[in-house]
Amino acid sequence: MSKKPVRVAVTGAAGQIGYALLFRIASGEMLGKDQPVILQLLEVPVEGPQKALKGVMMELEDCAFPLLVGMEAHGDPMTAFKDVDYALLVGSRPRGPGMERAELLAINGAIFTAQGKALNAVASRNVKVLVVGNPANTNAFIAMKAAPDLKPGNFTAMLRLDHNRALSQIAAKTGKAVADIENLCVWGNHSPTMYADYRFATIKGESVKAMINDQEWNANVFLPTVGKRGAAIIEARGLSSAASAANAAIDHMRDWALGTNGKWVTMGIPSQGWYGIPKDVMFGFPVTCENGEYKVVEGLEIDAFSQGCIDKTLKELTDEQAGVAHLI
Ligand SMILES: NC(=O)c1ccc[n+]([C@@H]2O[C@H](COP(=O)([O-])OP(=O)(O)OC[C@H]3O[C@@H](n4cnc5c(N)ncnc54)[C@H](O)[C@@H]3O)[C@@H](O)[C@H]2O)c1
Ligand SMILES: O=C(O)C[C@H](O)C(=O)O
């Protein structure tokens, strides 16, 4: 018997990430090749973006995806989020060359108050929310606080792009396959302060840290490369990352919904006090997923270097949180 369709909201659906994301959701790459989906697409209620959204929907139609059983265009989150099971909050301004992500807070923060309220009012009570729009952690925090009737743990921020970037850098450094790298994680904020941590990582059972054995490379090459990759792409493309961001969003939602088979991934989630991170701070943690739930990998040893990195990214996040207190 075929599965009941699920409702998936995507905001910023006519933007560049939206264009790289929607076709993959509709083809079953996010929720499985047996899961029918209804897309509820939100764009700003302005002629240009709404017209562009119609064009994207025409293309979706022209793909004749068997799993795409419904599709709607919206200009209001109160209708776009009605009964949604999954919400990918992408819509917001990207940064341009020379901008820092924190500069986006003033521009984008308010969007997430309105969208959190709308999710609170009309979404499924089990909605799984992924915030992609930057600054992603703090926007997810704002949305979570605006939705007091939903479970805080169902609001997440995207750290998966940092995780995937770290995987690729380690594969290149060691000359091994990405697929063989286990137990990598990224702590903290989706920003240059994030701490990509390969101390526990293994490749076919062997320690990656021992294989690399180069703390100078870790501190001065690896961490800055992963942390500043977004800016490097903006510099090179003149536009912020889109296909890789959409890919990370698919990975994040797929793993949350369908499980990781014990494999560690990174998700930005509201802390429940794990590793000394204050409650509710939207922080990147190592998790495994099973039966639609994530579980933090607990009990990892935090050495002095790692603690310094975690403290730095935490400070940035608590400063960002303080900066949006008026929106909470
Ligand atoms: N977390 C990550 O890893 C990550 C990675 C890449 C990009 N991003 C962020 O994702 C966001 C989108 O990037 P993009 O390249 O797709 O930008 P884009 O400008 O191409 O598209 C954004 C779209 O969002 C729409 N939009 C703006 N406000 C909206 C609202 N209130 N409701 C609905 N739609 C709205 C715009 O009309 C536009 O079509 C940016 O904030 C960017 O910085 C995050
Ligand atoms: O860096 C940006 O502004 C875009 C995105 O967050 C990225 O990491 O590529």
mmCIF file with all atom_site columns, N, CA and C and ligand atoms in Angstrom, residues 95 101 134 161 165 190 229-231 233-234 240-241, ligand 2:
data_model
loop_
_atom_site.group_PDB
_atom_site.id
_atom_site.type_symbol
_atom_site.label_atom_id
_atom_site.label_alt_id
_atom_site.label_comp_id
_atom_site.label_asym_id
_atom_site.label_entity_id
_atom_site.label_seq_id
_atom_site.pdbx_PDB_ins_code
_atom_site.Cartn_x
_atom_site.Cartn_y
_atom_site.Cartn_z
_atom_site.occupancy
_atom_site.B_iso_or_equiv
_atom_site.pdbx_formal_charge
_atom_site.auth_seq_id
_atom_site.auth_comp_id
_atom_site.auth_asym_id
_atom_site.auth_atom_id
_atom_site.pdbx_PDB_model_num
ATOM   1  N N  . ARG A 1 95  ? 24.318 36.823 2.287  1.00 0.00 ? 95  ARG A N  1
ATOM   2  C CA . ARG A 1 95  ? 25.306 37.908 2.364  1.00 0.00 ? 95  ARG A CA 1
ATOM   3  C C  . ARG A 1 95  ? 26.018 38.039 1.030  1.00 0.00 ? 95  ARG A C  1
ATOM   4  N N  . ARG A 1 101 ? 28.200 37.184 8.458  1.00 0.00 ? 101 ARG A N  1
ATOM   5  C CA . ARG A 1 101 ? 26.854 36.625 8.648  1.00 0.00 ? 101 ARG A CA 1
ATOM   6  C C  . ARG A 1 101 ? 26.074 37.384 9.710  1.00 0.00 ? 101 ARG A C  1
ATOM   7  N N  . ASN A 1 134 ? 20.469 32.545 6.923  1.00 0.00 ? 134 ASN A N  1
ATOM   8  C CA . ASN A 1 134 ? 21.493 33.006 7.876  1.00 0.00 ? 134 ASN A CA 1
ATOM   9  C C  . ASN A 1 134 ? 21.109 34.259 8.641  1.00 0.00 ? 134 ASN A C  1
ATOM   10 N N  . LEU A 1 161 ? 26.339 21.637 6.276  1.00 0.00 ? 161 LEU A N  1
ATOM   11 C CA . LEU A 1 161 ? 27.248 22.069 5.215  1.00 0.00 ? 161 LEU A CA 1
ATOM   12 C C  . LEU A 1 161 ? 28.675 22.125 5.767  1.00 0.00 ? 161 LEU A C  1
ATOM   13 N N  . ARG A 1 165 ? 31.719 19.880 4.490  1.00 0.00 ? 165 ARG A N  1
ATOM   14 C CA . ARG A 1 165 ? 32.975 20.526 4.074  1.00 0.00 ? 165 ARG A CA 1
ATOM   15 C C  . ARG A 1 165 ? 34.158 19.910 4.823  1.00 0.00 ? 165 ARG A C  1
ATOM   16 N N  . HIS A 1 190 ? 27.039 28.088 12.899 1.00 0.00 ? 190 HIS A N  1
ATOM   17 C CA . HIS A 1 190 ? 27.355 28.046 11.464 1.00 0.00 ? 190 HIS A CA 1
ATOM   18 C C  . HIS A 1 190 ? 27.990 29.388 11.097 1.00 0.00 ? 190 HIS A C  1
ATOM   19 N N  . ARG A 1 229 ? 34.828 28.848 4.340  1.00 0.00 ? 229 ARG A N  1
ATOM   20 C CA . ARG A 1 229 ? 34.495 28.314 3.020  1.00 0.00 ? 229 ARG A CA 1
ATOM   21 C C  . ARG A 1 229 ? 33.335 29.082 2.376  1.00 0.00 ? 229 ARG A C  1
ATOM   22 N N  . GLY A 1 230 ? 32.365 29.473 3.199  1.00 0.00 ? 230 GLY A N  1
ATOM   23 C CA . GLY A 1 230 ? 31.220 30.231 2.660  1.00 0.00 ? 230 GLY A CA 1
ATOM   24 C C  . GLY A 1 230 ? 31.694 31.513 2.001  1.00 0.00 ? 230 GLY A C  1
ATOM   25 N N  . ALA A 1 231 ? 32.595 32.228 2.682  1.00 0.00 ? 231 ALA A N  1
ATOM   26 C CA . ALA A 1 231 ? 33.114 33.493 2.134  1.00 0.00 ? 231 ALA A CA 1
ATOM   27 C C  . ALA A 1 231 ? 33.934 33.232 0.873  1.00 0.00 ? 231 ALA A C  1
ATOM   28 N N  . ILE A 1 233 ? 33.480 30.921 -1.279 1.00 0.00 ? 233 ILE A N  1
ATOM   29 C CA . ILE A 1 233 ? 32.568 30.635 -2.398 1.00 0.00 ? 233 ILE A CA 1
ATOM   30 C C  . ILE A 1 233 ? 31.914 31.930 -2.880 1.00 0.00 ? 233 ILE A C  1
ATOM   31 N N  . ILE A 1 234 ? 31.541 32.789 -1.949 1.00 0.00 ? 234 ILE A N  1
ATOM   32 C CA . ILE A 1 234 ? 30.949 34.083 -2.349 1.00 0.00 ? 234 ILE A CA 1
ATOM   33 C C  . ILE A 1 234 ? 31.963 34.874 -3.176 1.00 0.00 ? 234 ILE A C  1
ATOM   34 N N  . SER A 1 240 ? 26.297 33.373 -2.924 1.00 0.00 ? 240 SER A N  1
ATOM   35 C CA . SER A 1 240 ? 26.564 32.425 -1.847 1.00 0.00 ? 240 SER A CA 1
ATOM   36 C C  . SER A 1 240 ? 26.264 31.001 -2.310 1.00 0.00 ? 240 SER A C  1
ATOM   37 N N  . SER A 1 241 ? 26.848 30.052 -1.587 1.00 0.00 ? 241 SER A N  1
ATOM   38 C CA . SER A 1 241 ? 26.723 28.632 -1.965 1.00 0.00 ? 241 SER A CA 1
ATOM   39 C C  . SER A 1 241 ? 25.241 28.278 -2.091 1.00 0.00 ? 241 SER A C  1
HETATM 40 O O1 . LIG B 2 .   ? 28.667 31.981 4.064  1.00 0.00 ? 2   LIG B O1 1
HETATM 41 C C1 . LIG B 2 .   ? 27.556 32.361 3.684  1.00 0.00 ? 2   LIG B C1 1
HETATM 42 O O2 . LIG B 2 .   ? 27.123 33.498 3.856  1.00 0.00 ? 2   LIG B O2 1
HETATM 43 C C2 . LIG B 2 .   ? 26.685 31.363 2.973  1.00 0.00 ? 2   LIG B C2 1
HETATM 44 C C3 . LIG B 2 .   ? 26.609 30.085 3.693  1.00 0.00 ? 2   LIG B C3 1
HETATM 45 O O3 . LIG B 2 .   ? 26.311 30.235 5.043  1.00 0.00 ? 2   LIG B O3 1
HETATM 46 C C4 . LIG B 2 .   ? 27.833 29.235 3.517  1.00 0.00 ? 2   LIG B C4 1
HETATM 47 O O4 . LIG B 2 .   ? 28.416 28.811 4.512  1.00 0.00 ? 2   LIG B O4 1
HETATM 48 O O5 . LIG B 2 .   ? 28.177 28.965 2.355  1.00 0.00 ? 2   LIG B O5 1
#
